[in-house]
Coordinates of C-alpha atoms in Angstrom, one line a residue:
X1 CA 2.5 25.1 -14.0
X2 CA 1.8 22.8 -11.0
X3 CA -1.4 20.8 -10.8
X4 CA -4.0 21.6 -8.2
X5 CA -3.3 18.3 -6.4
X6 CA -1.8 17.3 -3.1
X7 CA 0.2 14.2 -2.6
X8 CA 0.6 12.4 0.7
X9 CA 3.4 9.9 1.5
X10 CA 4.1 8.1 4.8
X11 CA 7.7 7.0 5.3
X12 CA 10.1 5.2 7.6
X13 CA 13.6 4.3 6.4
X14 CA 12.8 4.7 2.8
X15 CA 16.0 6.3 1.5
X16 CA 16.2 3.8 -1.4
X17 CA 12.7 4.7 -2.6
X18 CA 11.8 8.2 -1.6
X19 CA 13.7 10.3 -4.2
X20 CA 12.3 8.4 -7.2
X21 CA 8.8 8.4 -5.7
X22 CA 8.9 12.2 -5.2
X23 CA 10.4 12.7 -8.7
X24 CA 7.4 11.0 -10.2
X25 CA 5.0 13.6 -8.7
X26 CA 7.1 16.7 -9.0
X27 CA 4.3 18.1 -11.1
X28 CA 1.9 18.2 -8.1
X29 CA 1.3 21.6 -6.5
X30 CA 1.6 20.2 -2.9
X31 CA 3.5 17.2 -1.5
X32 CA 3.2 16.2 2.2
X33 CA 5.6 13.6 3.7
X34 CA 5.0 12.3 7.2
X35 CA 8.0 10.4 8.5
X36 CA 8.0 8.0 11.4
X37 CA 11.4 9.1 12.8
X38 CA 13.6 7.4 10.2
X39 CA 17.2 6.5 11.1
X40 CA 18.5 6.8 7.5
X41 CA 18.5 9.7 5.0
X42 CA 14.8 9.6 4.2
X43 CA 14.0 13.0 5.7
X44 CA 17.0 14.7 4.2
X45 CA 16.2 13.4 0.7
X46 CA 12.5 14.3 1.1
X47 CA 13.3 17.9 2.0
X48 CA 15.1 18.3 -1.3
X49 CA 11.7 18.0 -3.0
X50 CA 9.2 19.5 -0.5
X51 CA 9.1 21.8 2.5
X52 CA 6.2 19.9 4.0
X53 CA 8.1 17.1 5.7
X54 CA 6.9 16.2 9.2
X55 CA 8.7 13.9 11.6
X56 CA 6.3 12.4 14.1
X57 CA 6.0 9.7 16.7
X58 CA 4.4 6.6 15.1
X59 CA 0.7 6.3 15.9
X60 CA -0.3 3.9 13.1
X61 CA -0.8 4.0 9.4
X62 CA -4.3 5.4 9.4
X63 CA -3.4 8.2 12.0
X64 CA -0.3 9.1 10.0
X65 CA -2.3 9.4 6.8
X66 CA -5.0 11.4 8.5
X67 CA -2.4 13.9 9.7
X68 CA -0.9 14.1 6.3
X69 CA -4.3 14.9 4.8
X70 CA -4.8 17.7 7.4
X71 CA -1.6 19.3 6.1
X72 CA -2.6 19.4 2.4
X73 CA -3.6 22.6 0.7
X74 CA -5.6 21.3 -2.3
X75 CA -9.1 19.7 -2.4
X76 CA -7.8 16.7 -4.4
X77 CA -5.3 14.2 -2.9
X78 CA -3.2 11.4 -4.3
X79 CA -2.1 8.9 -1.8
X80 CA 1.2 7.1 -2.5
X81 CA 3.5 4.7 -0.7
X82 CA 7.2 5.4 -0.9
X83 CA 7.8 2.4 -3.1
X84 CA 5.3 3.5 -5.7
X85 CA 5.8 5.6 -8.9
X86 CA 3.4 7.6 -11.1
X87 CA 4.1 7.0 -14.7
X88 CA 4.0 9.9 -17.3
X89 CA 0.8 8.4 -18.8
X90 CA -0.8 8.3 -15.4
X91 CA 0.3 11.8 -14.6
X92 CA -1.2 13.1 -17.8
X93 CA -4.5 11.2 -17.1
X94 CA -4.8 12.7 -13.6
X95 CA -4.0 16.2 -14.8
X96 CA -6.7 15.9 -17.5
X97 CA -9.4 14.6 -15.2
X98 CA -8.8 17.2 -12.5
X99 CA -9.9 19.8 -15.0
X100 CA -13.5 18.3 -14.8
X101 CA -13.8 15.3 -12.5
X102 CA -16.8 13.1 -13.0
X103 CA -16.4 11.3 -9.6
X104 CA -15.2 12.2 -6.1
X105 CA -12.8 9.2 -5.9
X106 CA -10.9 7.1 -8.4
X107 CA -9.3 3.7 -8.2
X108 CA -6.1 2.7 -10.0
X109 CA -4.5 -0.6 -10.9
X110 CA -1.2 -1.3 -9.2
X111 CA 1.5 -3.2 -11.2
X112 CA 3.9 -4.9 -8.7
X113 CA 7.6 -5.6 -9.3
X114 CA 8.4 -8.5 -7.0
X115 CA 11.8 -10.1 -6.7
X116 CA 12.8 -8.6 -10.1
X117 CA 9.7 -9.4 -12.1
X118 CA 6.4 -7.7 -12.9
X119 CA 3.6 -9.9 -11.4
X120 CA 0.6 -10.2 -13.7
X121 CA -1.5 -12.7 -11.8
X122 CA -1.8 -14.2 -8.3
X123 CA -4.7 -11.8 -7.6
X124 CA -2.1 -9.0 -7.3
X125 CA -2.9 -7.5 -10.7
X126 CA -4.8 -5.4 -11.4
X127 CA -5.7 -5.1 -7.7
X128 CA -7.6 -1.8 -7.9
X129 CA -7.3 0.6 -5.0
X130 CA -8.7 4.0 -4.3
X131 CA -5.8 6.5 -4.4
X132 CA -7.1 9.7 -5.9
X133 CA -9.9 11.4 -4.1
X134 CA -11.6 14.6 -3.0
X135 CA -10.4 14.9 0.6
X136 CA -13.7 16.1 2.1
X137 CA -15.4 13.0 0.8
X138 CA -13.3 10.3 2.3
X139 CA -11.6 9.0 5.5
X140 CA -9.1 6.3 6.2
X141 CA -10.1 3.0 7.8
X142 CA -8.8 2.4 11.3
X143 CA -7.0 -0.9 10.5
X144 CA -3.6 -1.4 11.9
X145 CA -2.3 -2.6 8.6
X146 CA -3.6 -2.6 5.0
X147 CA -5.7 0.5 5.8
X148 CA -7.9 1.7 3.0
X149 CA -10.1 4.6 1.9
X150 CA -13.7 4.6 3.2
X151 CA -15.9 6.3 0.6
X152 CA -19.6 6.2 -0.1
X153 CA -20.6 6.6 -3.7
X154 CA -19.6 5.7 -7.2
X155 CA -15.9 5.3 -7.9
X156 CA -14.2 6.2 -11.1
X157 CA -11.4 4.1 -12.6
X158 CA -8.1 5.3 -14.0
X159 CA -6.8 3.7 -17.2
X160 CA -3.1 3.8 -16.5
X161 CA -1.2 1.7 -13.9
X162 CA 0.5 2.8 -10.7
X163 CA 3.9 1.2 -10.5
X164 CA 4.7 -0.6 -7.2
X165 CA 8.3 -1.6 -6.6
X166 CA 7.6 -3.9 -3.8
X167 CA 10.0 -6.5 -2.2
X168 CA 13.3 -6.7 -4.0
X169 CA 14.7 -9.4 -1.7
X170 CA 13.3 -12.2 0.4
X171 CA 15.0 -10.6 3.4
X172 CA 12.9 -7.4 2.9
X173 CA 9.7 -9.5 2.4
X174 CA 10.2 -11.6 5.6
X175 CA 11.0 -8.5 7.7
X176 CA 7.8 -6.9 6.5
X177 CA 5.9 -10.1 6.9
X178 CA 6.8 -10.3 10.6
X179 CA 5.8 -6.7 11.2
X180 CA 2.5 -6.8 9.2
X181 CA 1.3 -10.2 10.6
X182 CA 1.6 -8.8 14.1
X183 CA -0.5 -5.8 13.1
X184 CA -3.0 -8.1 11.3
X185 CA -3.3 -10.3 14.3
X186 CA -4.1 -7.3 16.4
X187 CA -6.8 -6.3 13.9
X188 CA -8.4 -9.8 14.1
X189 CA -8.4 -9.5 17.9
X190 CA -10.0 -6.1 17.8
X191 CA -12.7 -7.4 15.6
X192 CA -13.4 -10.2 18.1
X193 CA -12.1 -13.0 15.9
X194 CA -11.2 -16.1 18.0
X195 CA -8.5 -18.6 17.1
X196 CA -9.8 -21.8 15.6
X197 CA -7.8 -24.9 14.7
X198 CA -9.8 -25.3 11.5
X199 CA -9.0 -21.8 10.4
X200 CA -5.3 -22.1 10.9
X201 CA -5.2 -25.4 9.1
X202 CA -7.6 -24.6 6.2
X203 CA -6.9 -20.9 5.4
X204 CA -3.2 -21.1 4.4
X205 CA -3.6 -23.9 1.8
X206 CA -6.8 -22.2 0.5
X207 CA -4.8 -19.0 0.0
X208 CA -2.2 -20.9 -2.0
X209 CA -4.9 -22.6 -4.1
X210 CA -6.6 -19.3 -4.7
X211 CA -3.5 -17.4 -5.8
X212 CA -1.7 -20.1 -7.7
X213 CA -4.6 -21.9 -9.3
X214 CA -7.8 -19.7 -9.3
X215 CA -5.8 -16.5 -9.9
X216 CA -3.5 -18.3 -12.3
X217 CA -0.3 -17.5 -10.4
X218 CA 1.3 -20.4 -12.2
X219 CA 1.5 -18.1 -15.3
X220 CA 4.0 -16.0 -13.4
X221 CA 6.4 -18.9 -13.3
X222 CA 8.6 -19.4 -10.3
X223 CA 7.8 -16.0 -9.0
X224 CA 4.1 -16.9 -8.9
X225 CA 4.9 -20.1 -7.0
X226 CA 7.1 -18.3 -4.5
X227 CA 4.6 -15.5 -4.0
X228 CA 1.7 -17.9 -3.5
X229 CA 3.7 -20.0 -0.9
X230 CA 4.8 -16.8 0.9
X231 CA 1.3 -15.5 1.0
X232 CA 0.1 -18.8 2.4
X233 CA 2.7 -18.5 5.1
X234 CA 1.6 -14.9 5.8
X235 CA -1.9 -16.2 6.6
X236 CA -0.6 -19.0 8.8
X237 CA 1.6 -16.6 10.7
X238 CA -1.2 -14.1 11.2
X239 CA -3.5 -16.7 12.8
X240 CA -0.6 -18.3 14.8
X241 CA 0.0 -14.9 16.3
X242 CA -3.7 -14.5 17.1
X243 CA -3.4 -17.9 19.0
X244 CA -0.2 -16.7 20.7
X245 CA -1.9 -13.5 21.8
X246 CA -4.8 -15.4 23.2
X247 CA -2.6 -17.7 25.3
X248 CA -0.7 -14.7 26.7
X249 CA -3.9 -13.2 28.1
X250 CA -4.8 -16.4 30.0

C-alpha cells in the first residue's frame, strides 16, 4: 500500500541520478517531477516511475517547486533533489510519523557524498533542512539559489539521514559553482547589498577558517581541505560577480 505522501523533484539533465532517486521513493502515493527542458533522457526515465512529469520553461527554483506543489494530491509533501536518496530507515520513519504527525514540518540531516567520500564535518553535516511538511503550512523562499522552506512554528526532527550524492567530479562542481554564484550575486543585488573591498578580501578566508578549523573540516582529510578551499572560492566568486554587475550598470 502506498503512503499518503507526495514527493516533488525538480530536474534538468539528471539522467545519471533520477532513476535511483525515484526508486528510493517508489513507496510514495504521488510523485511529481518538474523538468526544465532537459536535453538528455531525464524525462524518459522519470516517466517510467510516475505519470506526473511536467516539462516547463525555467522560471527559477522557487517557482518550479511552487508549481510542483500545486500538482500534488496529498497534504504531506517530501521535497527531494534528483541527487538525493531516501534510505529504507528514513522511509520507515516517515511512514510511521505520517500516521500521527506531531509537527507540521520536519527537518532532516543530509549526509553528502563528495568526490567519493562521505563528508562528516566542514559544516556540511548534519546540515539540517526542512524537507517533509504539510503543504498548506509552508511556502518556498524567493531566492534565486539555495531556496528554502518558509515556515512559522515548531519544527520536528527526523532521526535518519537523507543521502546526498553531490559532486562526483571537480568538473561537475565548477560548472555548478559558475551557475550558482551568478544566481547568488543576483540575490545579493536584489537585497541591496553593495560590493565592498573589505568583504571580498575578508569573507573568503573566513569561510575557509570556519569550515576547515571551526567546523573541523581537517577531520575529513584531503576532501575536507579541498571542499573548504572550493567553498572559499565560491564566496569570492559570488562577490566578484556582484562587483562586475555593479560596474556593468554604470
